Short mmCIF file of C-alpha atoms and ligand atoms in Angstrom, two decimals:
data_model
loop_
_atom_site.label_atom_id
_atom_site.label_comp_id
_atom_site.label_asym_id
_atom_site.label_seq_id
_atom_site.Cartn_x
_atom_site.Cartn_y
_atom_site.Cartn_z
CA MET A 1 0.22 -0.11 -0.26
CA SER A 2 1.03 3.93 -0.66
CA LEU A 3 2.07 5.21 1.60
CA SER A 4 0.39 9.14 2.63
CA ILE A 5 2.07 11.85 2.12
CA GLY A 6 1.32 15.35 2.33
CA ILE A 7 1.32 18.81 3.85
CA HIS A 8 1.11 18.13 7.65
CA ASP A 9 0.26 21.83 9.03
CA LEU A 10 1.17 25.32 8.00
CA SER A 11 1.83 28.61 9.35
CA LEU A 12 2.01 31.93 7.07
CA ALA A 13 3.26 35.65 7.93
CA THR A 14 3.79 38.49 6.02
CA GLY A 15 4.71 41.99 7.13
CA GLU A 16 4.79 44.67 9.18
CA PHE A 17 3.59 47.22 6.84
CA VAL A 18 1.00 47.12 4.00
CA LEU A 19 -0.03 49.91 1.67
CA PRO A 20 -3.74 49.88 0.50
CA HIS A 21 -3.68 50.20 -3.57
CA THR A 22 -5.63 53.51 -3.13
CA ALA A 23 -3.28 55.30 -1.34
CA LEU A 24 -0.47 54.17 -5.22
CA ALA A 25 -3.46 55.62 -7.21
CA ALA A 26 -3.67 59.30 -5.62
CA HIS A 27 0.04 58.85 -6.39
CA ASN A 28 0.37 57.77 -9.37
CA GLY A 29 -3.51 59.19 -11.24
CA ALA A 30 -3.98 55.57 -12.14
CA ASP A 31 -8.11 54.58 -11.53
CA ILE A 32 -8.87 52.70 -8.59
CA GLY A 33 -10.53 49.82 -10.66
CA LYS A 34 -7.53 49.10 -12.03
CA TYR A 35 -6.36 47.82 -9.52
CA HIS A 36 -9.44 46.02 -7.30
CA VAL A 37 -10.78 45.07 -10.59
CA GLY A 38 -7.71 45.11 -13.09
CA ILE A 39 -5.38 43.06 -10.71
CA GLY A 40 -7.76 41.93 -8.25
CA GLN A 41 -6.11 43.47 -5.71
CA GLU A 42 -6.39 46.14 -2.65
CA SER A 43 -3.38 46.23 -0.35
CA MET A 44 0.42 44.67 0.03
CA SER A 45 2.39 43.75 2.52
CA VAL A 46 5.40 46.22 2.64
CA THR A 47 8.47 45.15 5.24
CA ALA A 48 10.07 46.94 7.87
CA ALA A 49 13.95 47.83 7.83
CA ASP A 50 14.61 44.91 9.64
CA GLU A 51 12.12 42.10 8.19
CA ASP A 52 13.49 39.79 5.65
CA ILE A 53 13.05 36.61 4.33
CA VAL A 54 14.92 35.39 6.50
CA THR A 55 13.16 36.84 9.63
CA LEU A 56 9.74 36.28 7.62
CA ALA A 57 10.69 32.45 7.72
CA ALA A 58 11.65 32.72 10.99
CA THR A 59 8.52 33.83 11.97
CA ALA A 60 5.97 31.41 9.75
CA ALA A 61 7.64 28.68 10.89
CA ALA A 62 8.31 28.65 14.48
CA PRO A 63 4.57 27.41 15.26
CA LEU A 64 5.31 25.34 13.52
CA ILE A 65 7.59 24.04 16.26
CA ALA A 66 6.04 25.21 18.90
CA ARG A 67 3.63 22.76 18.23
CA HIS A 68 5.53 19.90 16.92
CA GLY A 69 9.05 19.44 18.30
CA SER A 70 11.97 19.72 16.04
CA ASP A 71 12.41 15.80 16.60
CA ARG A 72 11.74 14.42 13.51
CA ILE A 73 12.93 17.32 11.20
CA ARG A 74 16.05 16.59 9.50
CA THR A 75 15.92 18.67 6.14
CA LEU A 76 14.93 22.97 5.74
CA ILE A 77 13.84 23.32 2.57
CA LEU A 78 14.13 27.00 1.86
CA ALA A 79 12.11 28.26 -1.43
CA THR A 80 13.20 31.93 -2.71
CA GLU A 81 13.89 34.20 -5.16
CA SER A 82 14.52 37.28 -3.70
CA SER A 83 17.34 35.31 -1.30
CA ILE A 84 20.39 37.15 0.20
CA ASP A 85 23.74 36.38 -0.38
CA GLN A 86 25.43 34.15 -3.35
CA ALA A 87 26.30 31.80 -1.20
CA LYS A 88 25.44 30.71 2.07
CA ALA A 89 21.16 29.27 2.21
CA ALA A 90 19.92 31.83 4.00
CA GLY A 91 17.64 28.25 6.16
CA VAL A 92 20.94 28.61 7.81
CA TYR A 93 20.29 31.88 9.30
CA VAL A 94 16.55 29.93 9.83
CA HIS A 95 17.79 26.72 11.77
CA SER A 96 19.34 29.01 13.88
CA LEU A 97 17.08 31.14 14.59
CA ILE A 98 14.40 28.48 16.04
CA GLY A 99 16.23 25.97 17.49
CA LEU A 100 16.56 23.16 14.93
CA PRO A 101 18.97 20.47 15.91
CA SER A 102 22.72 20.16 14.52
CA ALA A 103 21.71 16.94 13.01
CA THR A 104 19.98 19.16 9.68
CA ARG A 105 20.78 19.45 6.41
CA VAL A 106 20.03 23.05 4.92
CA VAL A 107 19.93 24.08 1.28
CA GLU A 108 18.02 26.84 -0.87
CA LEU A 109 16.15 25.96 -3.61
CA LYS A 110 15.31 29.00 -6.19
CA GLN A 111 13.59 28.92 -9.55
CA ALA A 112 11.25 31.82 -9.51
CA CYS A 113 8.38 31.79 -7.90
CA TYR A 114 8.12 27.55 -8.43
CA GLY A 115 10.58 27.11 -5.94
CA ALA A 116 8.70 26.16 -3.17
CA THR A 117 7.20 23.47 -5.27
CA ALA A 118 10.01 21.24 -6.18
CA ALA A 119 11.10 22.04 -1.80
CA LEU A 120 7.56 20.63 -1.21
CA GLN A 121 7.87 17.12 -4.19
CA PHE A 122 11.59 16.91 -3.11
CA ALA A 123 10.38 16.93 0.75
CA VAL A 124 7.94 14.36 -0.27
CA GLY A 125 10.37 11.92 -1.94
CA LEU A 126 12.34 12.43 0.85
CA VAL A 127 9.78 11.30 3.29
CA ARG A 128 9.04 7.83 1.58
CA ARG A 129 12.38 7.47 1.15
CA ASP A 130 12.78 7.36 5.06
CA PRO A 131 8.25 7.20 6.79
CA ALA A 132 10.01 8.52 10.30
CA GLN A 133 11.48 12.22 8.59
CA GLN A 134 8.78 15.53 8.96
CA VAL A 135 10.60 17.67 6.39
CA LEU A 136 10.44 21.56 6.64
CA VAL A 137 9.29 23.51 3.75
CA ILE A 138 9.46 27.49 3.54
CA ALA A 139 8.54 29.31 0.83
CA SER A 140 9.83 33.12 2.13
CA ASP A 141 9.98 36.34 -0.51
CA VAL A 142 9.77 39.86 -1.15
CA SER A 143 8.68 41.37 -4.41
CA ARG A 144 10.34 44.37 -5.35
CA TYR A 145 9.57 45.92 -8.54
CA ASP A 146 10.77 49.17 -9.82
CA LEU A 147 9.39 52.25 -8.29
CA ASP A 148 6.36 53.73 -11.09
CA SER A 149 6.51 51.03 -13.22
CA PRO A 150 3.61 49.21 -14.55
CA GLY A 151 5.09 45.72 -11.71
CA GLU A 152 4.77 48.53 -8.58
CA ALA A 153 1.48 47.21 -8.08
CA THR A 154 1.95 43.45 -8.20
CA GLN A 155 4.68 43.93 -4.81
CA GLY A 156 4.22 41.86 -2.28
CA ALA A 157 5.41 40.05 0.61
CA ALA A 158 5.47 36.68 3.32
CA ALA A 159 6.06 33.58 3.98
CA VAL A 160 4.34 29.77 4.27
CA ALA A 161 6.02 26.96 5.82
CA MET A 162 4.72 23.30 5.85
CA LEU A 163 6.26 20.52 8.52
CA VAL A 164 6.22 18.07 5.42
CA GLY A 165 4.80 13.59 6.68
CA VAL A 166 3.44 10.65 6.81
CA ASN A 167 0.22 10.67 7.78
CA PRO A 168 -0.83 14.21 7.44
CA ALA A 169 -2.57 16.37 8.71
CA LEU A 170 -4.19 18.25 6.72
CA VAL A 171 -3.52 18.14 2.59
CA ARG A 172 -1.70 14.77 0.92
CA ILE A 173 0.32 15.63 -1.99
CA GLU A 174 -0.81 12.75 -5.20
CA ASP A 175 1.27 11.17 -7.99
CA PRO A 176 1.06 12.39 -10.62
CA SER A 177 2.50 15.74 -11.37
CA GLY A 178 2.50 17.83 -14.89
CA VAL A 179 5.39 18.99 -15.02
CA PHE A 180 6.51 22.22 -17.66
CA THR A 181 9.38 24.11 -19.25
CA ALA A 182 9.96 26.93 -21.28
CA ASP A 183 13.22 28.53 -21.67
CA VAL A 184 12.27 32.64 -22.05
CA MET A 185 12.66 36.27 -20.25
CA ASP A 186 9.57 37.25 -18.95
CA PHE A 187 10.67 38.53 -15.72
CA TRP A 188 14.07 38.13 -13.97
CA ARG A 189 16.55 39.51 -12.23
CA PRO A 190 19.79 39.80 -12.79
CA ASN A 191 22.92 39.30 -9.63
CA TYR A 192 23.54 43.06 -9.63
CA ARG A 193 19.69 44.36 -8.96
CA ASP A 194 17.59 44.56 -6.43
CA THR A 195 14.72 44.89 -8.41
CA ALA A 196 12.82 41.98 -10.92
CA LEU A 197 12.81 42.83 -14.39
CA VAL A 198 9.70 42.01 -16.36
CA ASP A 199 7.75 41.99 -19.87
CA GLY A 200 4.93 42.08 -18.26
CA GLN A 201 1.92 40.88 -21.73
CA GLU A 202 4.79 38.19 -22.06
CA SER A 203 4.82 37.01 -18.64
CA VAL A 204 1.22 37.20 -18.54
CA GLY A 205 1.36 34.74 -22.17
CA ALA A 206 3.68 32.80 -20.66
CA TYR A 207 1.98 31.48 -17.94
CA LEU A 208 -1.35 30.69 -20.20
CA GLN A 209 1.28 28.34 -22.03
CA ALA A 210 2.32 26.62 -19.48
CA VAL A 211 -1.09 26.06 -18.20
CA GLU A 212 -1.98 24.22 -21.16
CA GLY A 213 2.08 22.67 -20.80
CA THR A 214 1.51 21.23 -17.37
CA TRP A 215 -1.80 20.35 -18.41
CA LYS A 216 -1.43 18.25 -21.50
CA ASP A 217 1.68 16.25 -19.02
CA TYR A 218 -0.27 15.14 -15.67
CA THR A 219 -3.06 14.39 -18.25
CA GLU A 220 0.02 11.47 -20.22
CA GLN A 221 0.53 10.51 -16.63
CA GLY A 222 -2.94 9.32 -15.79
CA GLY A 223 -4.01 12.18 -13.53
CA ARG A 224 -7.33 13.83 -12.87
CA THR A 225 -10.53 15.28 -15.03
CA LEU A 226 -11.88 18.03 -14.82
CA GLU A 227 -14.62 17.70 -12.77
CA GLU A 228 -12.81 15.61 -10.45
CA PHE A 229 -11.59 18.78 -8.27
CA ALA A 230 -13.81 20.47 -6.74
CA ALA A 231 -11.18 23.81 -6.25
CA PHE A 232 -8.12 25.05 -7.87
CA CYS A 233 -4.78 26.74 -6.29
CA TYR A 234 -2.76 28.54 -8.47
CA HIS A 235 0.01 31.37 -8.59
CA GLN A 236 -1.33 34.74 -7.86
CA PRO A 237 1.14 37.72 -9.13
CA PHE A 238 -2.24 39.06 -8.93
CA THR A 239 -5.08 38.02 -7.98
CA LYS A 240 -7.44 38.18 -11.71
CA MET A 241 -4.09 36.07 -12.89
CA ALA A 242 -5.57 33.19 -11.39
CA HIS A 243 -8.85 33.84 -13.44
CA LYS A 244 -7.18 34.42 -16.57
CA ALA A 245 -5.36 30.68 -15.59
CA HIS A 246 -8.43 28.77 -14.72
CA ARG A 247 -9.92 30.34 -17.65
CA HIS A 248 -7.77 29.38 -19.50
CA LEU A 249 -7.49 26.10 -19.42
CA LEU A 250 -11.47 25.32 -19.22
CA ASN A 251 -11.15 26.48 -23.00
CA TYR A 252 -8.20 24.38 -23.85
CA CYS A 253 -10.00 21.91 -21.57
CA GLY A 254 -13.66 22.12 -24.42
CA ARG A 255 -15.60 23.32 -21.05
CA ASP A 256 -17.98 26.71 -21.18
CA THR A 257 -15.71 29.61 -18.93
CA ASP A 258 -19.05 31.18 -17.59
CA PRO A 259 -17.54 33.89 -15.22
CA THR A 260 -19.89 32.97 -12.14
CA ALA A 261 -18.18 28.38 -12.93
CA VAL A 262 -14.15 30.31 -12.59
CA THR A 263 -14.65 31.88 -9.96
CA ALA A 264 -16.15 28.91 -8.23
CA ALA A 265 -13.88 26.91 -8.53
CA LEU A 266 -11.67 29.82 -7.22
CA GLY A 267 -13.44 28.95 -4.63
CA HIS A 268 -11.94 31.42 -1.25
CA THR A 269 -8.20 31.32 -2.52
CA THR A 270 -7.83 34.68 -3.61
CA ALA A 271 -8.69 35.99 -0.48
CA TYR A 272 -5.27 36.88 1.02
CA ASN A 273 -3.41 37.57 -2.24
CA ARG A 274 -5.74 39.80 -2.64
CA VAL A 275 -4.45 42.34 0.40
CA ILE A 276 -0.59 40.98 0.44
CA GLY A 277 0.48 40.67 -2.70
CA ASN A 278 2.89 39.20 -5.15
CA SER A 279 4.96 36.92 -2.41
CA TYR A 280 6.25 34.90 -4.56
CA THR A 281 6.75 31.45 -3.80
CA ALA A 282 4.71 31.81 -1.09
CA SER A 283 1.87 32.54 -2.98
CA LEU A 284 0.50 30.26 -4.38
CA TYR A 285 0.11 27.86 -0.54
CA LEU A 286 -1.19 31.89 0.73
CA ALA A 287 -3.75 30.73 -1.82
CA LEU A 288 -4.26 27.80 0.03
CA ALA A 289 -4.63 28.67 3.65
CA ALA A 290 -7.65 31.20 2.40
CA LEU A 291 -9.22 28.08 1.08
CA LEU A 292 -8.72 26.02 3.80
CA ASP A 293 -9.21 28.82 6.06
CA GLN A 294 -12.00 29.77 4.66
CA ALA A 295 -13.78 27.23 2.58
CA ASP A 296 -16.41 25.04 3.89
CA ASP A 297 -15.59 21.75 5.12
CA LEU A 298 -13.13 20.46 2.34
CA THR A 299 -12.12 17.07 3.37
CA GLY A 300 -11.34 14.15 0.88
CA GLN A 301 -12.35 16.40 -2.20
CA ASN A 302 -9.35 17.32 -4.45
CA ILE A 303 -7.61 20.20 -4.73
CA GLY A 304 -5.66 20.70 -7.98
CA PHE A 305 -2.55 22.69 -7.21
CA LEU A 306 -0.28 24.98 -10.85
CA SER A 307 2.67 26.51 -9.33
CA TYR A 308 4.80 29.07 -12.24
CA GLY A 309 7.62 30.31 -11.97
CA SER A 310 8.99 32.33 -14.52
CA GLY A 311 11.64 31.67 -16.64
CA SER A 312 9.90 29.20 -16.80
CA VAL A 313 9.13 26.45 -15.02
CA ALA A 314 5.46 25.19 -14.08
CA GLU A 315 3.76 22.08 -12.43
CA PHE A 316 0.16 20.98 -11.77
CA PHE A 317 -0.33 18.08 -9.24
CA ALA A 318 -3.01 17.14 -6.94
CA GLY A 319 -3.42 16.86 -3.56
CA THR A 320 -6.45 14.76 -1.54
CA VAL A 321 -8.35 17.04 2.04
CA VAL A 322 -7.40 15.22 5.36
CA ALA A 323 -10.64 14.43 7.07
CA GLY A 324 -10.14 16.18 10.75
CA TYR A 325 -8.14 18.76 9.31
CA GLN A 326 -9.98 21.57 10.64
CA ASP A 327 -9.00 20.68 13.62
CA HIS A 328 -6.01 21.67 12.85
CA LEU A 329 -6.06 25.48 11.08
CA ARG A 330 -4.56 28.38 12.18
CA THR A 331 -7.58 30.53 10.98
CA ALA A 332 -7.37 32.92 13.90
CA ALA A 333 -3.26 33.61 13.74
CA HIS A 334 -3.64 33.89 9.98
CA ARG A 335 -5.52 36.47 9.93
CA GLU A 336 -4.19 37.83 13.24
CA ALA A 337 -1.02 37.97 11.08
CA ILE A 338 -3.01 40.59 8.32
CA THR A 339 -4.85 42.43 10.00
CA ARG A 340 -2.00 43.18 12.36
CA ARG A 341 -0.55 44.96 9.85
CA THR A 342 0.17 49.29 9.91
CA GLU A 343 -0.82 51.02 7.27
CA VAL A 344 1.54 53.46 5.24
CA ASP A 345 1.54 56.17 3.40
CA TYR A 346 3.02 56.74 0.68
CA ALA A 347 5.69 58.15 1.21
CA GLY A 348 6.83 55.79 3.60
CA TYR A 349 6.52 53.20 1.61
CA ARG A 350 9.04 54.71 -0.50
CA ALA A 351 11.50 55.26 1.83
CA LEU A 352 11.04 51.30 2.83
CA HIS A 353 11.13 50.89 -0.78
CA GLU A 354 14.79 52.53 -0.89
CA HIS A 355 15.79 51.63 2.15
CA ARG A 356 18.85 49.59 1.45
CA LEU A 357 21.38 48.03 3.83
CA PRO A 358 24.87 49.67 3.36
CA ALA A 359 27.79 47.98 1.45
CA ASP A 360 30.68 49.18 2.83
CA GLY A 361 31.56 46.66 5.93
CA GLY A 362 30.83 48.59 8.53
CA ASP A 363 28.73 48.46 11.33
CA HIS A 364 25.28 49.69 11.15
CA ALA A 365 22.23 49.16 13.09
CA THR A 366 18.82 48.72 11.41
CA PRO A 367 16.03 51.07 13.02
CA ALA A 368 13.95 48.32 14.87
CA GLN A 369 10.50 49.40 13.28
CA THR A 370 9.25 45.06 13.50
CA THR A 371 6.60 43.91 16.44
CA GLY A 372 7.84 40.41 15.01
CA PRO A 373 9.37 38.22 17.37
CA TYR A 374 12.27 38.14 14.95
CA ARG A 375 14.63 41.57 13.50
CA LEU A 376 17.55 42.41 11.73
CA ALA A 377 19.77 43.72 13.72
CA GLY A 378 22.33 45.21 10.97
CA ILE A 379 25.46 44.08 9.57
CA SER A 380 28.53 43.92 10.83
CA GLY A 381 31.50 43.46 8.37
CA HIS A 382 29.15 41.67 5.86
CA LYS A 383 28.03 39.55 8.01
CA ARG A 384 24.00 39.73 8.86
CA LEU A 385 23.23 39.68 12.81
CA TYR A 386 19.61 38.46 13.65
CA THR A 387 17.82 38.86 16.85
CA THR A 388 14.89 37.61 18.96
CA ARG A 389 12.41 40.56 20.19
P1 HMG B 1 -0.03 47.60 -17.00
O1 HMG B 1 -0.15 47.92 -18.70
O2 HMG B 1 -0.12 48.01 -15.48
O3 HMG B 1 -2.22 47.34 -16.91
O4 HMG B 1 0.05 46.35 -16.71
P2 HMG B 1 -2.92 46.61 -18.33
O5 HMG B 1 -3.20 48.30 -19.18
O6 HMG B 1 -2.38 45.25 -18.90
O7 HMG B 1 -4.44 46.61 -17.13
C1 HMG B 1 -4.26 45.22 -16.17
C2 HMG B 1 -5.94 45.16 -16.45
O8 HMG B 1 -7.13 45.83 -15.63
C3 HMG B 1 -6.28 45.25 -17.23
O9 HMG B 1 -7.25 44.09 -18.25
C4 HMG B 1 -6.94 46.29 -17.69
O10 HMG B 1 -8.69 46.09 -19.09
C5 HMG B 1 -8.61 46.27 -16.46
P3 HMG B 1 -7.26 42.56 -19.02
O11 HMG B 1 -6.82 42.89 -19.96
O12 HMG B 1 -5.46 41.93 -18.01
O13 HMG B 1 -8.06 41.19 -18.22
N1 HMG B 1 -7.95 48.05 -15.97
C6 HMG B 1 -9.19 48.20 -15.59
N2 HMG B 1 -10.38 47.37 -14.95
C7 HMG B 1 -11.44 47.55 -14.37
N3 HMG B 1 -11.34 49.49 -14.41
C8 HMG B 1 -10.63 49.93 -14.52
C9 HMG B 1 -9.48 49.13 -15.68
N4 HMG B 1 -7.45 50.02 -15.86
C10 HMG B 1 -7.48 49.00 -16.70
N5 HMG B 1 -10.34 50.86 -14.62
C11 HMG B 1 0.77 44.23 -14.99
C12 HMG B 1 -0.14 44.68 -15.80
C13 HMG B 1 0.13 42.52 -14.47
C14 HMG B 1 1.73 43.31 -16.40
C15 HMG B 1 2.34 44.90 -14.79
O14 HMG B 1 0.78 44.88 -13.42
C16 HMG B 1 2.94 43.79 -14.47
O15 HMG B 1 3.49 43.65 -15.16
N6 HMG B 1 3.78 42.54 -13.30
C17 HMG B 1 4.78 42.68 -12.61
C18 HMG B 1 4.39 41.13 -13.52
C19 HMG B 1 3.07 39.98 -13.43
O16 HMG B 1 2.73 39.79 -11.82
N7 HMG B 1 3.40 38.35 -14.64
C20 HMG B 1 2.11 37.99 -14.14
C21 HMG B 1 2.36 36.61 -14.56
S1 HMG B 1 4.14 36.29 -14.51
C22 HMG B 1 4.46 35.33 -12.77
O17 HMG B 1 3.06 35.31 -11.56
C23 HMG B 1 5.36 35.46 -11.93
C24 HMG B 1 5.85 36.32 -11.38
O18 HMG B 1 5.18 35.67 -9.74
C25 HMG B 1 7.12 36.19 -11.55
C26 HMG B 1 8.30 34.79 -11.14
O19 HMG B 1 7.50 33.38 -11.12
O20 HMG B 1 8.78 34.96 -9.96
C27 HMG B 1 5.49 37.31 -11.46
#
């Protein structure tokens, strides 16, 4: 009999601040309908000067350790595309902040927004090899585009931590997967840049191509039919993209693309991304969190996952919601992570956007801004210094 392996627990974290799209529209003169309806975004999380992918990741992961301990965790995989070092894995700092044992392997994975899905699939493989072990998978990203660029309205920041193991309490991950890779330049960030470069229209088209490609492969691998899914979680650079993608899938499969059917299939998956913004690797798993936290009982239902990472790599796979999952959700904590954010005005957001750690090798403290459990206290001799608050 095949093992049941999947997501045993899931926890999210997001930035200290929030910028409503009304403030961005007031600055750049855009009609607010373009943001609220056109791209389906209401606000975006903004990180404090003393937050980064490490503090977000540790904040998301700590509650998992508090609930389950760390005895069975022998691997931590952190997926990100906003990495802070070209050599050292960000997960090593997280390992220290959340107190994992030294007998742990830690590695960082990158392929744009797709990385966390690779991490999840690799984790399933590790657990299949040794079912006694659990793998801590963390998706953590801060999305940054140039000020006054079209991508600016699609920024955001968040981390999702998932504990992967046998007999999961939330979602069982199934075989097969449909996978797709195409060498396209739709979105990228060269090593010398802090902000991403993007060809917006090309990126939307590349995403839709990947939807087709993954579904074709998924079907050829013997996957489920569309009708077997109760809901679809998509990577959501902006929530309207999930609608475009699902409509495209229905169309590709020769099904009716009635907007009500599309909205019903997406269910509650857009609720968190709509107010957090693009969190790259974490976005797909925020969609899952929003669905589980808000839908009526999903026990035994199949969920389709479409993970897309520019460049591009994509994967379609299925998960089945496990009986009793509602007893293990962190709905109140997730809502609190979102509602506790402090609103910034446009000038405050701009100052945070322009903030950079000095690169001169000196000793520099960062302003104390975050009210979260971990902070980037400063930099000294080119070494980042993290503390617990
Ligand atoms: P834009 O040029 O500012 O906007 O860029 P637009 O003119 O295309 O308008 C957007 C939508 O709003 C359109 O609807 C307009 O009609 C509508 P659509 O034709 O798409 O259905 N609109 C309005 N609706 C109601 N009331 C109004 C109004 N005005 C206009 N008054 C773009 C939009 C998404 C291209 C831009 O924000 C961008 O470049 N974003 C970044 C790239 C991106 O998110 N791409 C998505 C696919 S790639 C991906 O998902 C990967 C990624 O996450 C990175 C990774 O993998 O690491 C990005």
